[in-house]
Each structure stands twice: as C-alpha cells, then as structure tokens.
Amino acid sequence: MKHMKRVLLYICLAAIVWACQPGSKKQESKEDQIETRVTELLKQMTLEEKIGMIHGNSKFSTAGVERLGIPEWHLSDGPHGVREEIERDSWRSAGWTNDSSSYFPTGTAVAATWNPGLAKIQGKVLGEEARFRKKDIILGPGINVIRTPLCGRNFEYLSEDPFLISQMCAPYIQGIQSADVAACVKHYIANNQEIDRGTVDVEMSDRTFEEIYLPGFKAAIRKGGAYTLMVAYNKFRGKWCCENPFLLTDVLRKDIGFKGVTLSDWAAVHSTVETANAGLDLEMGTDSAYNRYYFADPLIEAVKEGKVSETTIDEKVKNILRVMFKTKVLGGEIRAEGSFVSPEHQQVAYKVATESIVLLKNENNALPVDPSTVKTIAVIGDNADRKHAAGGNSSGLKAKYEITPLQGLKNRIGGQAKLKTALGYEKNSEIQYGKGLIFKEDKKKDAQLLDEAVKLAKASDVAIIFAGINHDYDTEGDDRPDMELPYNQEKLILEVTKANPRTIVVITAGSPLNLSRIKDHVAAIVWGWYNGMEGGNAMADVLTGKVNPSGKLPFTIPVSLKDCPAHEKINYPGVGMQVKYDEGILVGYRWYDTKGIAPLYPFGYGLSYTTFKYDNLKTDKETYGKEDSIKVSFSLTNTGKMAGAETAELYVSDPDCTVMRPAKELKGFKKVFLAPGGSQTVTVIVPVSSLAYYSENDKDWIVEPGRFELLVNSSSADNRLSGSIVVNQ
C-alpha cells in the first residue's frame, strides 16, 4: 500500500514538472492553444469540407462540418441593430414575431457624440443583441470615409476625418466582440459612393490611400481587434477589391498583420482562381445556387487542376476556425448568452441619441423651449412623426419600437403646452432599388399643406419644423441626386418663418444638406440624425432644455455642392466607370481650410446652451524626439448657467514642411462634462509619430524636424488656444 502511494506521488510530481516545461500545453498561450486546435481540426477535413466552409450555404450562413463538431456560421446585417430574420434561401421575411430588435443611432450619430467610451457601450449592447439572436458575426461598423455629401450610405458611416473614424470605430468593435460576436468592419476599400459601386474603378495616390482611406481599417484591426472584414464591390486601381492581392495580402496581411477573415460583400466576387489566390477567405452572395459560387464547385476543380493550392485553401479555413475559437463558437468555453431590447439597451440608445444632437444655430435664445411659459407649439413636417428604422436596405431593421419626435414631445410636455400639428409637406417619393427616386407630385395638395402650416404657425407661440430627408434618399444602392431639401421644404420653412419669427428647424439626415438659403431666416437649427428607438425622447429633452446639446458635426456642411472637393472637377461619379480621387489628401475640412473656402458649418461644430472658456495651454516640453509623445494640457471652464459638455479638439499644423500638407489636421480630442462654474484641466497625448506624412518616394512615414503649431479648437474653424513645439532631427 505504501509502495502504491509512493508511485502515485512520483506520478503527480512528474506531471507537475512536465506541465511546467516551456514546451508543454500548460504553458502555451491562449493564441498558441488556438493555433494547435485549428491545425488538429484542419488535418481531419476533406477538401470538400474545407471548401464548404468558405462560401455561403444560405443568404446569411456558411457550412460547418458536423462530424467534427464544427457548426454553421451565422451572420447578420446590423450596423445599428440586428436585422429581422429572413427565409434561409430568399430575401423574404421569415415571419417571426420575436425578432423585433433594438434600433440604435446610426453611424454618423455615434460619431457626432465624439465620445469613444459611449461608442464602446453601444457596440457592447449591439453585440449582446446579436448573441441573443444566435448570431456569430454582425456586419458592422461601416467606416468608409464620407467623401461626397451625396453617398447614399453616409448615414451608416462615421466621418470625413480618418482620425475621428479611428478613435470611434476601435472601441465600438471592442464592445461588439466583448459579447463573443465577431464584428465585421466594412467596406474595404474606397466604397465612397453607391452609384456604380459594383463597376466603378477607383484611382488614388499612395499618399491618399495611406493618409485618408486606410487609417480607419488599420485602427479597426490593430486597436479594435476586428475579427472579420468585408471587402467592397468596387475596383481599386484596375482590380476588383475581392481579387486584389495588393489590398488583401500586401496591405492587410503583411503590413497591418490581420489574422482574421476577409469576406466578400454579397455577390462582389467575379472570379475563382484570381480571387482565391489574391487572399479572400469567404464568398457570400445573393444567388441560392450555392454550389455554383466561385468558391464552391469551381474552386474544387481549380484545386484539382493545380490552379489553386490546397495550402491556400487551408489558410482560409484556418482564418475561419481561428475566429470561431476566439468567439467561443468552438472550444467548449461558455459563450455569452446576450440580451434583447432590455431597459439597459434602451437607456444606451437614449444616451447616444442625446449626446449626438447638434445645435447649429440658436438666435435670441429661441431654445430651449420652456413648456411652462409657452401655451401653443406648432409641430410641422413629415419627419415629425415618421419612423426610419425599416429603411436604408441592408441597414433596415424591424424595431421593437421607435419614438418619433412628435411622440417624444407628447411624452415630455404632456399637458403643459398644447401641441398642434400640420403636415406642411408630403413625402411624395418612392425609392425603387437600382432605379432611384420616383415622384408623384400634387401641386394643389402641396399648396393646401403649406397654407395649413403657415396658418398654424401664425397662431402659435413657437413653430418647430421637422425637416430633412429620409431613407428614400439615405439608402444603400443609390446616391442622392443633389444636396437640396426635397418636397418643397425650403419654401415651407421660409413661409412659416415669416408667419412666426420663433421658428425652429430640426433636421433629420445622415449627410450634409444645403441649408444656406434658410440659415439666416430661422431662429434655431438642430441636427437630429436617424437617432434610434429613443430618438424622439432625446430630441424632446434637448428642445425643452432637460438635456444640453453636446453633439458636434463629424463632417463639414458646405455652402453648396460645388464647394465640395469631390465635385470640383469630374471626380464624381466618374467617367467611363473610373473615378479619380484628384483631391488627394484634401478631404473634408482639410480641403476647405487649405483652399480658404468658408463652409456653412465647419467640421467639429456644435453649440451649447451654456458657454465654455479655454485657457492656459501648456506642453510638458518645448522640444521632442521622434519617439516621444507630446503632452498637451489646458483648462476648460463652464462659464454659463447650465451643466453641459464641450469637446475640445486638438489640431496640428506643419507650416514648414517640404511637401504640401493640409492647413491643419485633427490629432486629438476630449469630451468634458462640467457643472456651471466648473473647471477641469484637460490633457491630450499626441505621439510625435502621428505628425508624420506618407512619403511616396520613400514608401514610408516621415516626421520632418522643425516647428509644429498646436491649435486647441471648438471646431475646425474656431481656434481658442495656440502654441508650438519643435521636433528634433
């Protein structure tokens, strides 16, 4: 018996010693463990099983390998909410009664908060909803640069500025993936217009690519840790993005170090051999003949004929299996269960909506409206009671509920003031996918609606016009025809303002609109976005002063379309299916500031019901090396009578550079909440390396020694503090 105990003791000690050896599984990192298990699974798979995993086997799933315990992979649209269930092999609704999801503020609204922490929280609850619905991948966020005001999907995207995109998308992705769901950042790359998106060939310089269009994707992967990436429809420098080895292998894998899954936008693949060898991992599509996909039976034949190596197929499957382990689809770890339309999710939607709302004008303190002193409020406009969740094509969803602005005002004002409504204008358009807008005008009815609105405004203490556009205009598959307010709204606004000088205009839109002809006539202008299921309550709270607006524009609103850089020459929508980005790095405010063109409202602009004082700019040193970081500090004080938040924006200028650079570039920002009279020292850290430009001669990033100007601004055009530092050789 004693001998047996001694043997067992030796065995235990030996096991402990073995487990502590450097090469033992016990000491393997989690990454190494995943790689080992991926390799073990791959060895057991047939070629047919491997290829079954790299193309769709329904509209939103890919095949698993049942005998090895690999389940199907389930994807869902969802930049701002999980899409309703559709039939497995068609685009028709599946008819579920329990798939009405939370509707969160869209991309431009999230960016308008200038609050990365809040972006992470919205990402987290979106991930939780996706997990509750048993989704493995959520197709978002969309981070394409807003190059032209006309792009139909601008509302899904974040900004015209690559730095703001990077700062907002990385935490959003982290939030999603904290729920064991893979985020799918899209659309890689240069899908900056919807018109001709499936055929257009984009040409841009290396510097433009590196400085403007790539940084968001780089941040999504390196900082956000994105597990999957959707490849765009368009061509890039003569090759389809999905079969472009420069994009998929040289840049994405070798330069950025992406180890996740690249998947095509639906039906964006045009070849078998070229696409497979270029580096795409997964083909998704629209046709239900799944065995005929380029990555299905044709790929099996290509491997057997030696045109594509089985090693290439193995790499694609490894990428998929790796993400499956990381999101706990495989591996036996307990996976997050998620939650759905919970009170917490509703509160997050409300919080993002309130922080996104931008006050553009407030003359003679027209806002906030005090319902205790105002007897009658005229509520005018189709957008006052229009719901937007279902629109926009792939971004549309079946919302559990959506509070419209009119309902929000009723909820908040109740019996304190009398709300009277007039339509004012009629939405007389209908979007037909691929065909654009179809209008049915009725001039007699339009005149009647205008007359009713003017009479109501004249008899009311305050008139609020809910104007803007809708998802007939902001939608996947089509760009807007122009920047104008449709449905004769401009005339409505001007006539109502004549009848009631205290007229407030609230804009619903996800892209810049031409407000130049109404700006000087109305008392106040508020930008409200497609702001999710709590958008109406959030808007009512801002209009009545319960919440102080703190949103800032994530894009520039120009005076007219001809001022926009993409529209200066024939650079949009292109000629002969080719579009040249001749504006180069001068996108958005970079263009307006450098060219001396005054916009209507600058990038980063947003007013408040209170006032803020900037003071005492300091840096921790005067001179820096190229490996250093610049510590910029200043004081910010709320000098008004209402609590509020201000986003301080730090821009950097390189006036002595030997190459052309923009007049200024955003390099840091911080949103600060302050009580009346409250003050805070704000610190922004700027790595000296971020002051570099991309040299096409050196094929590298260069920080030239010399003086750099630091500009602490309230918007790109509103400088509050300035200083300078020197970078050594």
mmCIF file of C-alpha atoms in Angstrom, residues 149 483 558-569 591-592 597:
data_model
loop_
_atom_site.group_PDB
_atom_site.id
_atom_site.type_symbol
_atom_site.label_atom_id
_atom_site.label_comp_id
_atom_site.label_asym_id
_atom_site.label_seq_id
_atom_site.Cartn_x
_atom_site.Cartn_y
_atom_site.Cartn_z
ATOM 1 C CA PRO A 149 -22.326 64.555 -49.355
ATOM 2 C CA MET A 483 -27.838 68.354 -51.620
ATOM 3 C CA PRO A 558 -20.692 73.247 -47.316
ATOM 4 C CA VAL A 559 -22.481 76.289 -48.704
ATOM 5 C CA SER A 560 -23.124 74.396 -51.929
ATOM 6 C CA LEU A 561 -22.200 71.137 -53.621
ATOM 7 C CA LYS A 562 -19.749 72.818 -55.978
ATOM 8 C CA ASP A 563 -17.561 73.706 -52.984
ATOM 9 C CA CYS A 564 -17.004 70.027 -52.156
ATOM 10 C CA PRO A 565 -13.601 68.608 -53.093
ATOM 11 C CA ALA A 566 -15.012 65.522 -54.821
ATOM 12 C CA HIS A 567 -17.177 67.748 -57.016
ATOM 13 C CA GLU A 568 -14.652 70.401 -58.047
ATOM 14 C CA LYS A 569 -13.756 68.511 -61.218
ATOM 15 C CA TRP A 591 -9.938 70.988 -48.356
ATOM 16 C CA TYR A 592 -11.941 73.944 -47.044
ATOM 17 C CA ILE A 597 -13.315 78.120 -48.788
#
